[in-house]
Coordinates of C-alpha atoms and ligand atoms in Angstrom, one line a residue:
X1 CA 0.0 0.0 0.0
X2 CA 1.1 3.1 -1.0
X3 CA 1.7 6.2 1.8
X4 CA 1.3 9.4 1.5
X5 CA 1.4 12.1 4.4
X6 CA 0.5 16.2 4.0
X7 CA 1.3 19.2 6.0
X8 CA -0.5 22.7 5.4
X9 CA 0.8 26.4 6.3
X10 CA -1.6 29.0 6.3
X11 CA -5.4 29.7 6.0
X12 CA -8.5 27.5 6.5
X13 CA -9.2 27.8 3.0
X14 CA -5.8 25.7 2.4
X15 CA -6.9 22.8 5.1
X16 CA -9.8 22.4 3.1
X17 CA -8.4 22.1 -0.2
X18 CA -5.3 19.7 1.6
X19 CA -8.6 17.5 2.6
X20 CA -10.2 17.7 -0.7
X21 CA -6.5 16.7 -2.1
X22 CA -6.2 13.9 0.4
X23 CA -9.5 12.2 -0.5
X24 CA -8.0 12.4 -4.5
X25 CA -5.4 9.8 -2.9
X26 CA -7.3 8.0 -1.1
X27 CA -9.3 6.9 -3.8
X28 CA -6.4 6.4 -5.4
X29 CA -5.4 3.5 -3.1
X30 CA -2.9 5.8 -1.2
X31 CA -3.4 5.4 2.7
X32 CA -2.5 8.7 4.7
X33 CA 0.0 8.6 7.5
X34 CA 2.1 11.1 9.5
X35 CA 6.2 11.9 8.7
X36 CA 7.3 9.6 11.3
X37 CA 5.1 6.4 9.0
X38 CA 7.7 7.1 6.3
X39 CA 5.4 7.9 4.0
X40 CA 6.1 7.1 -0.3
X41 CA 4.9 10.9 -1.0
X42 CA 4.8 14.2 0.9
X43 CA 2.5 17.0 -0.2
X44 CA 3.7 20.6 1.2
X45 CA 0.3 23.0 1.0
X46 CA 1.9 26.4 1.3
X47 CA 0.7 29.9 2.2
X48 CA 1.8 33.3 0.8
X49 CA 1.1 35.2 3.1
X50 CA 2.9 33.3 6.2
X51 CA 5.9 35.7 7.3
X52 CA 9.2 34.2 5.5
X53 CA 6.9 31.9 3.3
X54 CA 10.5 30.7 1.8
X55 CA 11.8 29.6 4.7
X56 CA 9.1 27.6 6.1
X57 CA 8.7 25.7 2.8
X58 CA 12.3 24.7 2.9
X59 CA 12.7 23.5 6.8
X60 CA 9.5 21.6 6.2
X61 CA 11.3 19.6 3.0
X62 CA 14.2 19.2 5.1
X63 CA 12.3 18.4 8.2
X64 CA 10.2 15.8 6.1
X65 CA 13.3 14.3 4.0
X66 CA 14.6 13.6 7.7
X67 CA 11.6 11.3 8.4
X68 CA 11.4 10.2 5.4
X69 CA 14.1 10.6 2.5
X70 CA 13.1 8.8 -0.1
X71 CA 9.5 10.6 0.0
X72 CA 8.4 12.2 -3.2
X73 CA 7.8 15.4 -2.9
X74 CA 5.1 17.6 -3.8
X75 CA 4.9 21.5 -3.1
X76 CA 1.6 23.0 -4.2
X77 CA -0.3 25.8 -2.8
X78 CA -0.3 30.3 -3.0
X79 CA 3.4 30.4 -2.5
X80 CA 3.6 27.6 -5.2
X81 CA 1.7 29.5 -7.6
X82 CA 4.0 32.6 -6.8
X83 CA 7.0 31.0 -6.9
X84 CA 7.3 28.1 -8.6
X85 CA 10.8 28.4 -9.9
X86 CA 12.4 29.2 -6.3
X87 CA 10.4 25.8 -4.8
X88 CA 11.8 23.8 -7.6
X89 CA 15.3 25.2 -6.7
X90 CA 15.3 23.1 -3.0
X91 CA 16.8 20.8 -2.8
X92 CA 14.7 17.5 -2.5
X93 CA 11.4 19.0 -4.1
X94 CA 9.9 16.6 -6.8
X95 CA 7.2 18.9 -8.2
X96 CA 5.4 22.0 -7.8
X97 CA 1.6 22.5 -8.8
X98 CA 0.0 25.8 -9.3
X99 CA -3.5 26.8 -8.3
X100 CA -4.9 25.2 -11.3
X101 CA -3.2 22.0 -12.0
X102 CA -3.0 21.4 -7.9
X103 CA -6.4 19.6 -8.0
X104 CA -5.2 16.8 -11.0
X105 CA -1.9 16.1 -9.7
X106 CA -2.6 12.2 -9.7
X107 CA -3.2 13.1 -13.4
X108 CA -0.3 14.8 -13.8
X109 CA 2.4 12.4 -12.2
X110 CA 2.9 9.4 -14.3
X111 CA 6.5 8.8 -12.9
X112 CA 7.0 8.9 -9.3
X113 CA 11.1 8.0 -8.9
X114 CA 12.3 10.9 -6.4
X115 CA 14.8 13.0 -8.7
X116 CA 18.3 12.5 -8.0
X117 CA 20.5 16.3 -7.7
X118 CA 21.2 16.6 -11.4
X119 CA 17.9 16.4 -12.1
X120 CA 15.2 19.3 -12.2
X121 CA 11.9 19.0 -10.2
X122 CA 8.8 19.3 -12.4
X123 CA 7.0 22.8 -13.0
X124 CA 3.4 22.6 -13.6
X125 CA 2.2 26.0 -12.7
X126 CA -0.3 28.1 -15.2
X127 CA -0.9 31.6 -15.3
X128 CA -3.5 32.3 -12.6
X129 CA -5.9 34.4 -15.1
X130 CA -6.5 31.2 -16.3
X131 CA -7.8 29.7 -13.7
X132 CA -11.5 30.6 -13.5
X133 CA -13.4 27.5 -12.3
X134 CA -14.2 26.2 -8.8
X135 CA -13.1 23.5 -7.2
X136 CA -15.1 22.3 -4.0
X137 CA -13.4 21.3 -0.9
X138 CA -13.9 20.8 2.7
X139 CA -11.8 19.2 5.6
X140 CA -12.6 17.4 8.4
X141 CA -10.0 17.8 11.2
X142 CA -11.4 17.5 14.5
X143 CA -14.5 16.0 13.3
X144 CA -16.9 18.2 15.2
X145 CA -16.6 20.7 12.9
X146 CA -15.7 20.9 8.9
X147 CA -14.3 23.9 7.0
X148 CA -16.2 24.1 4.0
X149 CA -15.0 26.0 0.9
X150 CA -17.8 27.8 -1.2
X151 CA -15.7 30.8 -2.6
X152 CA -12.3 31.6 -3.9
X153 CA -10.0 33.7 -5.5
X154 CA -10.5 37.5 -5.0
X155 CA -10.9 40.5 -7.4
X156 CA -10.2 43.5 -4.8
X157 CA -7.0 44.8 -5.0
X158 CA -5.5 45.6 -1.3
X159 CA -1.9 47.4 -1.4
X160 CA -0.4 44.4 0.6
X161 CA -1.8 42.0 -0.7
X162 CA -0.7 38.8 -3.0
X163 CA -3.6 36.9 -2.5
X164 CA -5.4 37.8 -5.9
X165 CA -2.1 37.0 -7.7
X166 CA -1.8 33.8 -5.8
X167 CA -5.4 32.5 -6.3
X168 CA -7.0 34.5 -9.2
X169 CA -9.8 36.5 -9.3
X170 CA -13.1 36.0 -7.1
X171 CA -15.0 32.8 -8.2
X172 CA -17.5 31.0 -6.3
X173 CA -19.7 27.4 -6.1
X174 CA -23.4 27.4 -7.1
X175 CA -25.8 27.8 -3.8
X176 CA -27.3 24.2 -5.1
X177 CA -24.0 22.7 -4.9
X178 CA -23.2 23.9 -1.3
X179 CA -26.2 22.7 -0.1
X180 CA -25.9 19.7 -1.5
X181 CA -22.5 19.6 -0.1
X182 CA -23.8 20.8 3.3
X183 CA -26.3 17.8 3.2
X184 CA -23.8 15.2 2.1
X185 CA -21.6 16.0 5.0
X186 CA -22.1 13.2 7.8
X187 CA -21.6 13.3 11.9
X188 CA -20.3 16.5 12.1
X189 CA -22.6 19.3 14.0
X190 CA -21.1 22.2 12.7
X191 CA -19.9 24.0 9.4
X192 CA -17.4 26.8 8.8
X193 CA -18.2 28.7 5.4
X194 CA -14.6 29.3 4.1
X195 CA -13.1 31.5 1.2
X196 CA -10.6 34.3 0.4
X197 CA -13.3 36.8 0.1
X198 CA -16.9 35.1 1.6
X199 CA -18.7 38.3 1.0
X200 CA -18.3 38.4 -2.5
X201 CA -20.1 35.1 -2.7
X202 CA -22.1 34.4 -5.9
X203 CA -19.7 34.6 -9.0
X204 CA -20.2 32.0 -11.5
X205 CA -18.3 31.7 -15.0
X206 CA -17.0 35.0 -14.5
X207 CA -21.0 36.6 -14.0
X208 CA -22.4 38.2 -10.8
X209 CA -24.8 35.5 -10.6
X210 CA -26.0 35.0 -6.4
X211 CA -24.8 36.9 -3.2
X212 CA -23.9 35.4 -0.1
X213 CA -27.3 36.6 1.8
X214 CA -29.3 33.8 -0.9
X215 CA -26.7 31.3 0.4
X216 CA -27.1 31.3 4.0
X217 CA -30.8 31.8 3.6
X218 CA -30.6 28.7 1.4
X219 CA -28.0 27.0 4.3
X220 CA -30.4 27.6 7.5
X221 CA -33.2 25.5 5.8
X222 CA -30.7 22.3 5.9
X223 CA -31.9 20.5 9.0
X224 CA -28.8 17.6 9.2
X225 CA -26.7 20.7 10.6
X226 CA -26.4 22.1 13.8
X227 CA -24.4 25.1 13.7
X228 CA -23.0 27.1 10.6
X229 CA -20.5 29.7 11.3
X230 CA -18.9 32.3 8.7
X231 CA -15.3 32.1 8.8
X232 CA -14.6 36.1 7.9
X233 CA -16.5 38.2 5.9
X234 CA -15.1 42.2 4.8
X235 CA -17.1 44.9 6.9
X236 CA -18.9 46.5 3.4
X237 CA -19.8 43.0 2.2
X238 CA -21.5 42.5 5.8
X239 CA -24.6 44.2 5.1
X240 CA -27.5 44.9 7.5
X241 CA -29.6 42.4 5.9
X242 CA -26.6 39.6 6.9
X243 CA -26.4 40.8 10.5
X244 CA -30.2 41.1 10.8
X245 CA -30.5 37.3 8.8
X246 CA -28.0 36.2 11.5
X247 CA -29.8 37.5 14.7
X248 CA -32.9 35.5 13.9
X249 CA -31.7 32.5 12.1
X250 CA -32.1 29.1 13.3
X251 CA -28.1 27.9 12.8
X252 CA -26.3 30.7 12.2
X253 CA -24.3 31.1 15.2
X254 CA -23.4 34.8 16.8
X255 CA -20.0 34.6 15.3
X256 CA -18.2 37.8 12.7
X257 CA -14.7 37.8 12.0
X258 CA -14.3 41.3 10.5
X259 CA -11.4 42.6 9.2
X260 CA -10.1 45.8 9.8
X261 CA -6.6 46.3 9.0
X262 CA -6.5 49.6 10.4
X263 CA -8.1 52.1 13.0
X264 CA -7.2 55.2 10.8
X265 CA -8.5 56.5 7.4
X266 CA -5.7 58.0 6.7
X267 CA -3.6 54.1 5.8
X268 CA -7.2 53.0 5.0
X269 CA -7.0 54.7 1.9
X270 CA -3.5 53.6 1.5
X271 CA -4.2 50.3 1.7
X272 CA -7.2 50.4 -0.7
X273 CA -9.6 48.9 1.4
X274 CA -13.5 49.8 0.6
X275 CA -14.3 51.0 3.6
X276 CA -13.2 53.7 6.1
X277 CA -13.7 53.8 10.1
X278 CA -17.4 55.0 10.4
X279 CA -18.8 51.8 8.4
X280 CA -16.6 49.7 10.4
X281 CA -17.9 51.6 13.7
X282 CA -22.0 51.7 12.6
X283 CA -21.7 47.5 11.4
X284 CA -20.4 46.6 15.2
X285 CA -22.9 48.6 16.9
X286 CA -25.8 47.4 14.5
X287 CA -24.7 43.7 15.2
X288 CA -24.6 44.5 18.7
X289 CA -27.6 45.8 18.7
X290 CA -29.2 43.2 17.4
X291 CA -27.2 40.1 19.2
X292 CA -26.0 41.8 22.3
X293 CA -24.3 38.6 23.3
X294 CA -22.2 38.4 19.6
X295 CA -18.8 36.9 19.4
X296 CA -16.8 39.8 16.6
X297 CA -13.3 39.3 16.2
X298 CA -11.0 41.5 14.0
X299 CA -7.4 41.4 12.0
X300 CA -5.2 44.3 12.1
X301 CA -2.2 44.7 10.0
X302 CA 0.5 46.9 12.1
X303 CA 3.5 48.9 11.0
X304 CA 2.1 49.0 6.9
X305 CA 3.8 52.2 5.3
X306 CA 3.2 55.6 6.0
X307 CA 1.5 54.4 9.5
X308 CA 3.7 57.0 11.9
X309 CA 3.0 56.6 15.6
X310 CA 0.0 58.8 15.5
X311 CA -1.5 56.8 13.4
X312 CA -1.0 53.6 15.1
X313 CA -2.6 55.0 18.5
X314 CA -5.7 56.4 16.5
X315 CA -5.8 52.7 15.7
X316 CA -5.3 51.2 19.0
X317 CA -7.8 53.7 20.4
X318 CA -10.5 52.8 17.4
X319 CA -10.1 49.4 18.5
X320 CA -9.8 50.1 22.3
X321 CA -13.2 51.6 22.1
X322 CA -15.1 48.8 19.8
X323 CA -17.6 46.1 21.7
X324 CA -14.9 43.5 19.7
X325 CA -13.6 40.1 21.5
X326 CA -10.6 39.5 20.3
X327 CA -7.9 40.5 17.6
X328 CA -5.7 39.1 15.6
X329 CA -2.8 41.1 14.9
X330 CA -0.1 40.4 12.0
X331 CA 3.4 42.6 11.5
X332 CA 2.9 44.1 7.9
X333 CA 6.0 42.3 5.7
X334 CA 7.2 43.3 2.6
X335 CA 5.8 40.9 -0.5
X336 CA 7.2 41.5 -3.5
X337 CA 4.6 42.6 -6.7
X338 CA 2.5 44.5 -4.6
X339 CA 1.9 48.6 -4.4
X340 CA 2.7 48.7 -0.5
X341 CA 6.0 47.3 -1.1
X342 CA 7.1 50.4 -3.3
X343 CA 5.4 52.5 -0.7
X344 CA 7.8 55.2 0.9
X345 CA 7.2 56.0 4.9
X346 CA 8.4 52.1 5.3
X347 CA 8.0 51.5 9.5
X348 CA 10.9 49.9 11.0
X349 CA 11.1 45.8 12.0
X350 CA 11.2 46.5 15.8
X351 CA 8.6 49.0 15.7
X352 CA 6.4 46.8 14.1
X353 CA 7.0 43.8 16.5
X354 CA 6.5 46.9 19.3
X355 CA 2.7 47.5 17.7
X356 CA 1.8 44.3 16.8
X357 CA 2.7 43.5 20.9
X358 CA 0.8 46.8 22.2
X359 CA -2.5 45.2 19.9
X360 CA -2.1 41.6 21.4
X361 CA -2.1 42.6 25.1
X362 CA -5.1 44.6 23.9
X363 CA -6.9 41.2 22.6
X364 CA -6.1 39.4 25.8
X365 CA -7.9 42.3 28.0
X366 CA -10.6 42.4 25.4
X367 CA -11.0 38.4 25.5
X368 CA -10.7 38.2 29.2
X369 CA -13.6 41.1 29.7
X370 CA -15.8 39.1 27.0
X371 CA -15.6 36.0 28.4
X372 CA -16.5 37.7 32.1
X373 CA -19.4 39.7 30.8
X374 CA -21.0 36.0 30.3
X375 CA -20.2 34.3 33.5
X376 CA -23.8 33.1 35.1
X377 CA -25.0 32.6 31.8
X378 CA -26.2 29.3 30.0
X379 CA -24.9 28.9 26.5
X380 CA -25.0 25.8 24.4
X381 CA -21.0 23.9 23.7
X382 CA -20.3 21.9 21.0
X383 CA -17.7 19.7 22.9
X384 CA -14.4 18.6 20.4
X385 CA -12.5 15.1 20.0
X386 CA -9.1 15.4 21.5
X387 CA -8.6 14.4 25.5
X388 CA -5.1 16.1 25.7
X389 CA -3.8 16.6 29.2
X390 CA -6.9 15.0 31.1
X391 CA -9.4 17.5 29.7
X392 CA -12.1 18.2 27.0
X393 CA -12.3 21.4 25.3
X394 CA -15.0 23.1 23.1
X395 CA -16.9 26.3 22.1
X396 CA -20.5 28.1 22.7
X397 CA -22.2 29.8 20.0
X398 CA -20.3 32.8 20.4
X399 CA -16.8 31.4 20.4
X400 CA -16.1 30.9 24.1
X401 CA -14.1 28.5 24.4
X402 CA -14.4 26.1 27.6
X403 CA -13.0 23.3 29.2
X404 CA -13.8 20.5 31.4
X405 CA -11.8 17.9 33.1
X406 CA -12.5 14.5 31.0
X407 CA -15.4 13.1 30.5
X408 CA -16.1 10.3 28.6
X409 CA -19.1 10.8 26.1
X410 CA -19.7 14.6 25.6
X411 CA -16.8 15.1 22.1
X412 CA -19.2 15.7 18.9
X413 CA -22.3 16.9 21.4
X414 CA -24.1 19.5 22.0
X415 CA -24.7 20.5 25.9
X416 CA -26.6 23.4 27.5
X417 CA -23.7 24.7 30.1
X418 CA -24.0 27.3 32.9
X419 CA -20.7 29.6 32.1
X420 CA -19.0 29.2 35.5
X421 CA -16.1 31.0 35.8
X422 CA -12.4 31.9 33.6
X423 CA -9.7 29.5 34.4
X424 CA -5.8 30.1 34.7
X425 CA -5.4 29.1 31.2
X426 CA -7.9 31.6 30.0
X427 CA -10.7 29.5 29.0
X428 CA -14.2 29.2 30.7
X429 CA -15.0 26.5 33.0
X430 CA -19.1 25.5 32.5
X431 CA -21.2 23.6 34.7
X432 CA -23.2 21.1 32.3
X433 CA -26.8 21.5 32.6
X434 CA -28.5 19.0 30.2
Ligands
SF4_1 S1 -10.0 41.6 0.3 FE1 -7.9 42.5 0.1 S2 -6.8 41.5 1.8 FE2 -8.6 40.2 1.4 S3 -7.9 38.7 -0.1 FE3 -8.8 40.4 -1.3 S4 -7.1 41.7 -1.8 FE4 -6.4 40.3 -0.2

């Protein structure tokens, strides 16, 4: 029997598609296994936009030719796509797919001998204009809850980022399909809808053809699933119609991951985002207004250029102020073939890692006061797989995550809990109620 194992960097969009990929081998008689199983052939999924992208990709061939050196290797993924050339170049790197040609790889490989030095890996990487269609994909990792891809690809044109040259322009699945896909998926309670750019939902050969509002309309009527959660969505794509849908529907959970990128207009504009501050401002207090008890977190992208210190603290106070949960914060890094990288007013490394700390202590305060504003309340957790350390782990509606010492029979179920009080690891400790 033939072994293969994977490893992904990045997004949840790229788990999916590693699944998706996996299930290609399976059928092909391959049977997955870890690095230490020695495994025939080793896919790398990469990201672009993971901070030194480069290096990653080449400890993890090294790191995987260590476990297993006679492993084919396969590097496919957004930093695949980007660089193709510079991924052949490592040494130990069979083949590289691009965006396009990831999805028929079996296809593609008719000779699997790994390459010895003299020889060059193979290139299949198309231009990514080309690559128009959709390919469906979802993962199952913990197996209480699957990432489900229904868009990709994205046709704004942020100044930092290399997404839309990594993955193409925005494309999406057909609502019918999704369902279908929704309904097809067994013993799992909850889905995340997962894509570059969720909002824009609804693209088809190349037309405006749906919106994400018809989708998760369409979504809530499919009884087999408990919970459906939307992964991140951009603050003018969220409209009011979304946020009021949300409050009222039957699985849509009280859940927004917004991006923000940054508290000030002023590197806004420089970033070419479509929105400024006041949307940002009016869609947190209407969601609040309408699900007091909502779970928003946000990304911010510190130290992008032109952002002096005034601008930074206009940010940190923007956020400082919001009814937001949490934050995820990223150092902006240079990527070459994008605007910001030609940018003058460039911020310097340490200052960046100085923000990017001053925004994470801020999450931790804002998580901590979240999770305390719903102690003595009853929420309902979906409980995970996993028993590490002695205890069970999972998350209410609105993204608290809990924990429990271990007990047998609650992973992949749903329990009313009392919220009890906050732990010293930071989670919430529930008292189960049904
Ligand atoms: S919305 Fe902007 S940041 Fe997000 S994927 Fe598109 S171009 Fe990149």
């Amino acid at each position: 029997m033939k072994k293969v194992a994977f490893h992904t960097l990045g997004c949840k969009l790229n788990f999916s598609e590693t699944s998706a990929i996996g299930r290609l081998f399976t059928e092909a008689g391959f049977v997955t296994v870890t690095l230490a199983q020695r495994p025939h052939v080793f896919v790398l999924n990469t990201c672009s936009v993971t901070e030194n992208a480069d290096h990653k990709c080449a400890k993890m061939v090294r790191e995987a030719l260590r476990a297993a050196p006679a492993a084919f290797v396969i590097v496919i993924g957004c930093y695949a796509q980007l660089k193709p050339k510079e991924i052949a170049a490592i040494p130990g790197v069979d083949a590289v797919f691009g965006a396009h040609e990831k999805f028929k790889l079996l296809e593609w490989i008719t000779d699997w001998h790994k390459k010895q030095p003299n020889e060059s890996a193979t290139i299949r990487v198309s231009p990514i204009q080309e690559k128009l269609t959709f390919s469906p994909a979802y993962s199952i990792g913990d197996r209480t809850r699957t990432f489900l891809k229904v868009q990709d690809g994205c046709s704004y044109a942020c100044a930092f980022c290399t997404i839309p040259l990594a993955r193409g322009p925005s494309r999406s699945a057909t609502i019918e399909a999704v369902v279908e896909q929704a309904k097809a998926i067994q013993d799992v309670k909850e889905i995340v809808l997962t894509g570059v750019n969720l909002g824009d939902f609804g693209i088809i050969d190349a037309q405006r053809q749906t919106n994400f509002f018809a989708l998760i309309q369409a979504l809530d009527e499919v009884t087999s699933i408990e919970r459906f959660r939307i992964s991140s969505i951009e603050p003018n794509l969220l409209s009011k119609e979304i946020i009021d849908f949300v409050a009222t529907s039957k699985r849509f959970v009280p859940h927004f991951h917004i991006p923000l990128q940054s508290g000030c207009d002023k590197i806004l504009k420089l970033m070419r985002r479509r929105y400024l501050t006041g949307l940002y401002a009016e869609r947190i207090t209407h969601i609040k207004a309408q699900m007091p008890t909502c779970c928003i977190g946000v990304d911010v992208l510190v130290g992008f250029p032109g952002e002096t210190e005034a601008d930074f603290l206009t940010t940190y106070h923007f956020l400082n102020e919001l009814a937001i949960a949490y934050i995820h914060v990223f150092p902006y890094s240079e990527r070459a073939n994008t605007k910001a990288a030609e940018m003058a007013g460039v911020v310097p490394q340490q200052e960046r890692v100085k923000r990017a700390r001053m925004l994470r202590i801020l999450s931790e305060k804002k998580l901590n006061d979240f999770y305390r504003q719903h102690l003595g309340q009853t929420a309902t957790v979906l409980f995970e797989y996993g028993a590490d350390d002695g205890v069970i782990e999972g998350f209410t509606e609105n993204y608290i995550r809990v924990q429990l010492p271990y007990q047998a029979g609650l992973a992949n179920k749903l329990y009313k809990v009392r919220l009890k009080e906050v732990n010293p690891e930071g989670m919430v400790v529930p008292e189960l109620s049904s």
